[in-house]
PDB file of C-alpha atoms in Angstrom:
ATOM      1  CA  MET A   1     129.710 119.114  70.819  1.00  0.00           C
ATOM      2  CA  ALA A   2     129.522 122.612  72.273  1.00  0.00           C
ATOM      3  CA  THR A   3     129.451 125.164  69.478  1.00  0.00           C
ATOM      4  CA  LEU A   4     131.068 128.490  70.256  1.00  0.00           C
ATOM      5  CA  LEU A   5     130.149 131.542  68.185  1.00  0.00           C
ATOM      6  CA  LEU A   6     132.911 134.066  68.795  1.00  0.00           C
ATOM      7  CA  VAL A   7     131.944 137.621  67.864  1.00  0.00           C
ATOM      8  CA  ARG A   8     134.200 140.637  67.914  1.00  0.00           C
ATOM      9  CA  HIS A   9     132.501 143.892  68.862  1.00  0.00           C
ATOM     10  CA  GLY A  10     131.568 146.367  66.130  1.00  0.00           C
ATOM     11  CA  LEU A  11     133.511 149.463  65.176  1.00  0.00           C
ATOM     12  CA  THR A  12     134.083 152.353  67.573  1.00  0.00           C
ATOM     13  CA  GLU A  13     135.704 155.720  67.007  1.00  0.00           C
ATOM     14  CA  MET A  14     138.888 154.330  68.582  1.00  0.00           C
ATOM     15  CA  THR A  15     139.029 151.095  66.554  1.00  0.00           C
ATOM     16  CA  GLY A  16     142.118 151.236  64.351  1.00  0.00           C
ATOM     17  CA  PRO A  17     144.056 154.378  65.277  1.00  0.00           C
ATOM     18  CA  VAL A  18     144.088 153.951  69.084  1.00  0.00           C
ATOM     19  CA  LEU A  19     144.630 151.007  71.435  1.00  0.00           C
ATOM     20  CA  ALA A  20     141.396 151.284  73.398  1.00  0.00           C
ATOM     21  CA  GLY A  21     142.039 148.406  75.791  1.00  0.00           C
ATOM     22  CA  TRP A  22     140.004 148.818  78.973  1.00  0.00           C
ATOM     23  CA  THR A  23     139.295 152.518  78.377  1.00  0.00           C
ATOM     24  CA  PRO A  24     135.830 153.104  79.887  1.00  0.00           C
ATOM     25  CA  GLY A  25     132.972 154.564  77.889  1.00  0.00           C
ATOM     26  CA  VAL A  26     134.060 153.347  74.445  1.00  0.00           C
ATOM     27  CA  HIS A  27     130.794 152.756  72.603  1.00  0.00           C
ATOM     28  CA  LEU A  28     129.898 151.481  69.148  1.00  0.00           C
ATOM     29  CA  ASP A  29     129.748 154.276  66.601  1.00  0.00           C
ATOM     30  CA  GLU A  30     127.180 154.494  63.816  1.00  0.00           C
ATOM     31  CA  ARG A  31     129.198 152.082  61.648  1.00  0.00           C
ATOM     32  CA  GLY A  32     129.494 149.617  64.523  1.00  0.00           C
ATOM     33  CA  ARG A  33     125.790 149.704  65.321  1.00  0.00           C
ATOM     34  CA  LYS A  34     125.013 148.967  61.681  1.00  0.00           C
ATOM     35  CA  GLN A  35     127.501 146.097  61.653  1.00  0.00           C
ATOM     36  CA  VAL A  36     126.113 144.400  64.738  1.00  0.00           C
ATOM     37  CA  ALA A  37     122.513 144.872  63.596  1.00  0.00           C
ATOM     38  CA  GLU A  38     123.372 143.042  60.379  1.00  0.00           C
ATOM     39  CA  LEU A  39     125.173 140.299  62.299  1.00  0.00           C
ATOM     40  CA  ALA A  40     122.246 139.929  64.700  1.00  0.00           C
ATOM     41  CA  ALA A  41     119.877 139.552  61.740  1.00  0.00           C
ATOM     42  CA  ARG A  42     122.086 136.813  60.280  1.00  0.00           C
ATOM     43  CA  LEU A  43     122.188 134.970  63.601  1.00  0.00           C
ATOM     44  CA  ALA A  44     118.484 135.377  64.345  1.00  0.00           C
ATOM     45  CA  PRO A  45     117.557 131.860  63.052  1.00  0.00           C
ATOM     46  CA  VAL A  46     120.276 130.188  65.149  1.00  0.00           C
ATOM     47  CA  PRO A  47     118.998 128.819  68.494  1.00  0.00           C
ATOM     48  CA  LEU A  48     121.266 129.985  71.304  1.00  0.00           C
ATOM     49  CA  ASP A  49     121.697 128.622  74.818  1.00  0.00           C
ATOM     50  CA  ALA A  50     123.603 131.632  76.141  1.00  0.00           C
ATOM     51  CA  ILE A  51     125.090 134.988  75.216  1.00  0.00           C
ATOM     52  CA  VAL A  52     128.262 135.813  77.129  1.00  0.00           C
ATOM     53  CA  SER A  53     130.155 139.080  76.892  1.00  0.00           C
ATOM     54  CA  SER A  54     133.236 140.965  77.919  1.00  0.00           C
ATOM     55  CA  PRO A  55     132.303 143.641  80.464  1.00  0.00           C
ATOM     56  CA  LEU A  56     133.394 146.475  78.164  1.00  0.00           C
ATOM     57  CA  ASP A  57     130.681 148.692  76.692  1.00  0.00           C
ATOM     58  CA  ARG A  58     131.391 147.962  73.033  1.00  0.00           C
ATOM     59  CA  CYS A  59     130.989 144.223  73.616  1.00  0.00           C
ATOM     60  CA  GLN A  60     127.930 144.618  75.826  1.00  0.00           C
ATOM     61  CA  GLU A  61     126.268 146.662  73.071  1.00  0.00           C
ATOM     62  CA  THR A  62     127.162 144.021  70.490  1.00  0.00           C
ATOM     63  CA  ALA A  63     125.761 141.284  72.715  1.00  0.00           C
ATOM     64  CA  GLU A  64     122.558 143.266  73.337  1.00  0.00           C
ATOM     65  CA  ALA A  65     122.024 143.519  69.577  1.00  0.00           C
ATOM     66  CA  ILE A  66     122.300 139.736  69.232  1.00  0.00           C
ATOM     67  CA  LEU A  67     119.953 139.345  72.208  1.00  0.00           C
ATOM     68  CA  THR A  68     117.153 141.198  70.388  1.00  0.00           C
ATOM     69  CA  GLY A  69     114.098 138.966  70.016  1.00  0.00           C
ATOM     70  CA  ARG A  70     115.456 136.304  72.374  1.00  0.00           C
ATOM     71  CA  ASP A  71     113.219 136.878  75.389  1.00  0.00           C
ATOM     72  CA  ASP A  72     114.379 133.685  77.094  1.00  0.00           C
ATOM     73  CA  LEU A  73     117.997 134.858  77.337  1.00  0.00           C
ATOM     74  CA  GLY A  74     120.004 137.644  78.909  1.00  0.00           C
ATOM     75  CA  VAL A  75     123.596 138.805  78.474  1.00  0.00           C
ATOM     76  CA  GLN A  76     125.941 137.147  80.955  1.00  0.00           C
ATOM     77  CA  THR A  77     129.191 138.988  81.684  1.00  0.00           C
ATOM     78  CA  ASP A  78     132.557 137.296  82.163  1.00  0.00           C
ATOM     79  CA  ASP A  79     135.514 139.535  82.984  1.00  0.00           C
ATOM     80  CA  ARG A  80     137.923 136.839  81.762  1.00  0.00           C
ATOM     81  CA  LEU A  81     136.733 137.545  78.220  1.00  0.00           C
ATOM     82  CA  GLY A  82     137.614 141.229  78.493  1.00  0.00           C
ATOM     83  CA  GLU A  83     140.295 142.878  76.385  1.00  0.00           C
ATOM     84  CA  VAL A  84     143.991 142.331  77.017  1.00  0.00           C
ATOM     85  CA  LYS A  85     145.124 144.543  79.897  1.00  0.00           C
ATOM     86  CA  TYR A  86     147.533 146.763  77.995  1.00  0.00           C
ATOM     87  CA  GLY A  87     148.495 148.837  81.030  1.00  0.00           C
ATOM     88  CA  GLU A  88     150.400 151.983  80.118  1.00  0.00           C
ATOM     89  CA  TRP A  89     149.770 151.360  76.423  1.00  0.00           C
ATOM     90  CA  THR A  90     146.035 151.890  76.890  1.00  0.00           C
ATOM     91  CA  GLY A  91     144.664 154.870  74.978  1.00  0.00           C
ATOM     92  CA  ARG A  92     147.846 155.503  72.991  1.00  0.00           C
ATOM     93  CA  PRO A  93     147.896 155.806  69.174  1.00  0.00           C
ATOM     94  CA  LEU A  94     149.074 152.662  67.375  1.00  0.00           C
ATOM     95  CA  GLU A  95     151.339 154.773  65.182  1.00  0.00           C
ATOM     96  CA  GLU A  96     153.162 155.863  68.315  1.00  0.00           C
ATOM     97  CA  LEU A  97     153.258 152.391  69.855  1.00  0.00           C
ATOM     98  CA  ALA A  98     154.778 150.942  66.670  1.00  0.00           C
ATOM     99  CA  LYS A  99     157.972 152.845  67.513  1.00  0.00           C
ATOM    100  CA  GLU A 100     158.356 151.082  70.869  1.00  0.00           C
ATOM    101  CA  ASP A 101     160.822 148.198  71.176  1.00  0.00           C
ATOM    102  CA  LEU A 102     158.075 146.087  72.762  1.00  0.00           C
ATOM    103  CA  TRP A 103     155.992 146.416  69.587  1.00  0.00           C
ATOM    104  CA  LYS A 104     158.404 144.126  67.740  1.00  0.00           C
ATOM    105  CA  VAL A 105     158.103 141.546  70.515  1.00  0.00           C
ATOM    106  CA  VAL A 106     154.299 141.725  70.381  1.00  0.00           C
ATOM    107  CA  GLN A 107     154.385 141.103  66.633  1.00  0.00           C
ATOM    108  CA  ALA A 108     157.139 138.485  66.372  1.00  0.00           C
ATOM    109  CA  HIS A 109     157.318 136.789  69.795  1.00  0.00           C
ATOM    110  CA  PRO A 110     154.023 137.575  71.562  1.00  0.00           C
ATOM    111  CA  SER A 111     154.378 134.768  74.102  1.00  0.00           C
ATOM    112  CA  ALA A 112     157.201 136.831  75.638  1.00  0.00           C
ATOM    113  CA  ALA A 113     155.310 140.141  75.629  1.00  0.00           C
ATOM    114  CA  ARG A 114     154.219 141.770  78.878  1.00  0.00           C
ATOM    115  CA  PHE A 115     152.625 145.198  78.738  1.00  0.00           C
ATOM    116  CA  PRO A 116     154.022 147.752  81.205  1.00  0.00           C
ATOM    117  CA  GLY A 117     151.593 148.051  84.074  1.00  0.00           C
ATOM    118  CA  GLY A 118     149.385 145.397  82.491  1.00  0.00           C
ATOM    119  CA  GLU A 119     149.439 141.670  81.796  1.00  0.00           C
ATOM    120  CA  SER A 120     151.235 139.365  79.404  1.00  0.00           C
ATOM    121  CA  LEU A 121     149.589 138.041  76.266  1.00  0.00           C
ATOM    122  CA  ALA A 122     150.142 134.531  77.626  1.00  0.00           C
ATOM    123  CA  GLU A 123     148.169 135.431  80.760  1.00  0.00           C
ATOM    124  CA  ALA A 124     145.384 136.928  78.652  1.00  0.00           C
ATOM    125  CA  GLN A 125     145.181 133.759  76.552  1.00  0.00           C
ATOM    126  CA  HIS A 126     145.121 131.544  79.624  1.00  0.00           C
ATOM    127  CA  ARG A 127     142.230 133.391  81.283  1.00  0.00           C
ATOM    128  CA  ALA A 128     140.200 133.532  78.065  1.00  0.00           C
ATOM    129  CA  VAL A 129     140.679 129.861  77.153  1.00  0.00           C
ATOM    130  CA  SER A 130     139.928 128.860  80.757  1.00  0.00           C
ATOM    131  CA  ALA A 131     136.681 130.826  80.539  1.00  0.00           C
ATOM    132  CA  ILE A 132     135.663 129.081  77.304  1.00  0.00           C
ATOM    133  CA  ARG A 133     136.389 125.633  78.709  1.00  0.00           C
ATOM    134  CA  GLU A 134     134.353 126.467  81.808  1.00  0.00           C
ATOM    135  CA  TRP A 135     131.397 127.731  79.757  1.00  0.00           C
ATOM    136  CA  ASN A 136     131.555 124.577  77.612  1.00  0.00           C
ATOM    137  CA  ASP A 137     131.274 122.458  80.764  1.00  0.00           C
ATOM    138  CA  ARG A 138     128.568 124.639  82.286  1.00  0.00           C
ATOM    139  CA  LEU A 139     126.339 124.734  79.205  1.00  0.00           C
ATOM    140  CA  GLY A 140     126.866 121.135  78.123  1.00  0.00           C
ATOM    141  CA  PRO A 141     128.036 119.306  75.003  1.00  0.00           C
ATOM    142  CA  GLU A 142     124.995 120.177  72.875  1.00  0.00           C
ATOM    143  CA  ALA A 143     125.035 123.915  73.599  1.00  0.00           C
ATOM    144  CA  THR A 144     125.377 126.647  71.011  1.00  0.00           C
ATOM    145  CA  TYR A 145     126.376 129.968  72.513  1.00  0.00           C
ATOM    146  CA  VAL A 146     127.776 133.371  71.645  1.00  0.00           C
ATOM    147  CA  VAL A 147     130.799 135.030  73.207  1.00  0.00           C
ATOM    148  CA  CYS A 148     131.336 138.720  72.418  1.00  0.00           C
ATOM    149  CA  SER A 149     134.947 139.702  72.932  1.00  0.00           C
ATOM    150  CA  HIS A 150     137.954 141.517  71.438  1.00  0.00           C
ATOM    151  CA  GLY A 151     140.367 140.977  68.567  1.00  0.00           C
ATOM    152  CA  ASP A 152     143.439 139.743  70.447  1.00  0.00           C
ATOM    153  CA  ILE A 153     141.337 137.613  72.796  1.00  0.00           C
ATOM    154  CA  ILE A 154     139.508 135.956  69.898  1.00  0.00           C
ATOM    155  CA  LYS A 155     142.791 135.318  68.082  1.00  0.00           C
ATOM    156  CA  ALA A 156     144.230 133.750  71.238  1.00  0.00           C
ATOM    157  CA  ILE A 157     141.205 131.449  71.645  1.00  0.00           C
ATOM    158  CA  VAL A 158     141.425 130.390  67.993  1.00  0.00           C
ATOM    159  CA  ALA A 159     145.154 129.728  68.289  1.00  0.00           C
ATOM    160  CA  ASP A 160     144.502 127.412  71.235  1.00  0.00           C
ATOM    161  CA  ALA A 161     141.700 125.621  69.367  1.00  0.00           C
ATOM    162  CA  VAL A 162     143.835 124.827  66.329  1.00  0.00           C
ATOM    163  CA  GLY A 163     146.947 123.940  68.332  1.00  0.00           C
ATOM    164  CA  LEU A 164     148.848 127.015  67.198  1.00  0.00           C
ATOM    165  CA  HIS A 165     151.569 128.417  69.450  1.00  0.00           C
ATOM    166  CA  LEU A 166     150.811 131.899  70.766  1.00  0.00           C
ATOM    167  CA  ASP A 167     153.831 133.182  68.833  1.00  0.00           C
ATOM    168  CA  GLN A 168     151.837 132.548  65.650  1.00  0.00           C
ATOM    169  CA  PHE A 169     148.548 134.113  66.734  1.00  0.00           C
ATOM    170  CA  GLN A 170     149.220 137.348  64.847  1.00  0.00           C
ATOM    171  CA  ARG A 171     148.619 135.337  61.660  1.00  0.00           C
ATOM    172  CA  ILE A 172     144.936 135.101  62.613  1.00  0.00           C
ATOM    173  CA  GLN A 173     142.524 137.907  61.744  1.00  0.00           C
ATOM    174  CA  ALA A 174     139.438 138.971  63.722  1.00  0.00           C
ATOM    175  CA  ASP A 175     137.681 141.957  62.165  1.00  0.00           C
ATOM    176  CA  PRO A 176     135.035 144.095  63.882  1.00  0.00           C
ATOM    177  CA  ALA A 177     131.650 142.324  64.002  1.00  0.00           C
ATOM    178  CA  ALA A 178     133.144 139.194  62.400  1.00  0.00           C
ATOM    179  CA  LEU A 179     131.934 135.706  63.329  1.00  0.00           C
ATOM    180  CA  THR A 180     134.269 132.836  64.175  1.00  0.00           C
ATOM    181  CA  VAL A 181     132.859 129.392  65.010  1.00  0.00           C
ATOM    182  CA  ILE A 182     134.564 126.605  66.965  1.00  0.00           C
ATOM    183  CA  ARG A 183     133.050 123.215  67.797  1.00  0.00           C
ATOM    184  CA  TYR A 184     134.493 121.502  70.875  1.00  0.00           C
ATOM    185  CA  THR A 185     134.373 117.703  70.966  1.00  0.00           C
ATOM    186  CA  GLU A 186     135.765 115.148  73.410  1.00  0.00           C
ATOM    187  CA  LEU A 187     138.930 114.681  71.377  1.00  0.00           C
ATOM    188  CA  ARG A 188     139.606 118.075  69.811  1.00  0.00           C
ATOM    189  CA  PRO A 189     138.106 121.384  68.732  1.00  0.00           C
ATOM    190  CA  PHE A 190     137.202 122.052  65.097  1.00  0.00           C
ATOM    191  CA  LEU A 191     137.505 125.507  63.567  1.00  0.00           C
ATOM    192  CA  VAL A 192     134.301 125.698  61.520  1.00  0.00           C
ATOM    193  CA  ARG A 193     134.671 129.245  60.196  1.00  0.00           C
ATOM    194  CA  LEU A 194     136.996 132.175  60.749  1.00  0.00           C
ATOM    195  CA  ASN A 195     136.490 135.938  60.478  1.00  0.00           C
ATOM    196  CA  ASP A 196     133.192 135.606  58.612  1.00  0.00           C
ATOM    197  CA  VAL A 197     131.579 138.965  57.850  1.00  0.00           C
ATOM    198  CA  GLY A 198     128.718 137.868  55.609  1.00  0.00           C
ATOM    199  CA  GLY A 199     128.353 134.124  55.190  1.00  0.00           C
ATOM    200  CA  ARG A 200     125.226 131.994  55.557  1.00  0.00           C
ATOM    201  CA  VAL A 201     124.509 130.311  58.885  1.00  0.00           C
ATOM    202  CA  ASP A 202     122.579 127.257  57.646  1.00  0.00           C
ATOM    203  CA  ASP A 203     125.226 124.883  58.970  1.00  0.00           C
ATOM    204  CA  LEU A 204     124.700 126.255  62.486  1.00  0.00           C
ATOM    205  CA  LEU A 205     120.987 125.455  62.596  1.00  0.00           C
ATOM    206  CA  ALA A 206     121.416 121.737  63.309  1.00  0.00           C
ATOM    207  CA  LYS A 207     124.298 119.556  64.435  1.00  0.00           C
ATOM    208  CA  SER A 208     123.772 116.216  62.721  1.00  0.00           C
ATOM    209  CA  GLY A 209     126.937 114.441  63.777  1.00  0.00           C
ATOM    210  CA  ARG A 210     128.776 115.194  60.568  1.00  0.00           C
ATOM    211  CA  ASP A 211     131.468 116.837  62.718  1.00  0.00           C
ATOM    212  CA  SER A 212     132.213 113.777  64.787  1.00  0.00           C
ATOM    213  CA  ASP A 213     135.421 113.431  66.776  1.00  0.00           C
ATOM    214  CA  ALA A 214     137.048 111.469  63.995  1.00  0.00           C
ATOM    215  CA  ALA A 215     137.626 113.543  60.898  1.00  0.00           C
ATOM    216  CA  VAL A 216     139.842 110.970  59.272  1.00  0.00           C
ATOM    217  CA  GLY A 217     141.756 111.371  56.058  1.00  0.00           C
ATOM    218  CA  GLY A 218     141.519 113.902  53.270  1.00  0.00           C
ATOM    219  CA  GLY A 219     139.295 113.730  50.244  1.00  0.00           C
ATOM    220  CA  ALA A 220     136.787 116.142  48.822  1.00  0.00           C
TER     221      ALA A 220
END
């Protein structure tokens, strides 16, 4: 069972008011550096087989924080885990974008949304999920690894894991420096935790088989 630890990058000066996208040179601010340092400290006891990151600076810096003290690892970069290519929307204020007709499509029918001069959300989901499946195969069924990526990409990966249509992915939340965990088994993925910004990681220290392929029935 490959265990994927999805991490969104920490805060930047552009996080929130502006759609940063692939804008170069967007770094973690003081708040973001504090966030990722705290996350790295929480994850320090968890053995990792790999740390994979979006190529964008804010994710690379987040991944480097998690790498601290892990001399046997390095940060591996995968462009497929980079932010959605927002095209002409890149660098524009969200308040301004909310007035665009396409904004309503992005919110209510994202599977039909294509950003002018960029890619569609469906294309972004496909490349990101393909990357995760490939890393699962490359690292093996017992691997535990981190992927540092972006809000919409993480939401798209989670939607795929839980069998949720892309049109519903806006119902998922991925905050800066939050941890989301997915275990991939032969039959199906299991969403272990979502958008965790402060929980314990004891359950990630050992995989005892309690999350077998067959999670049958309800009960306590």
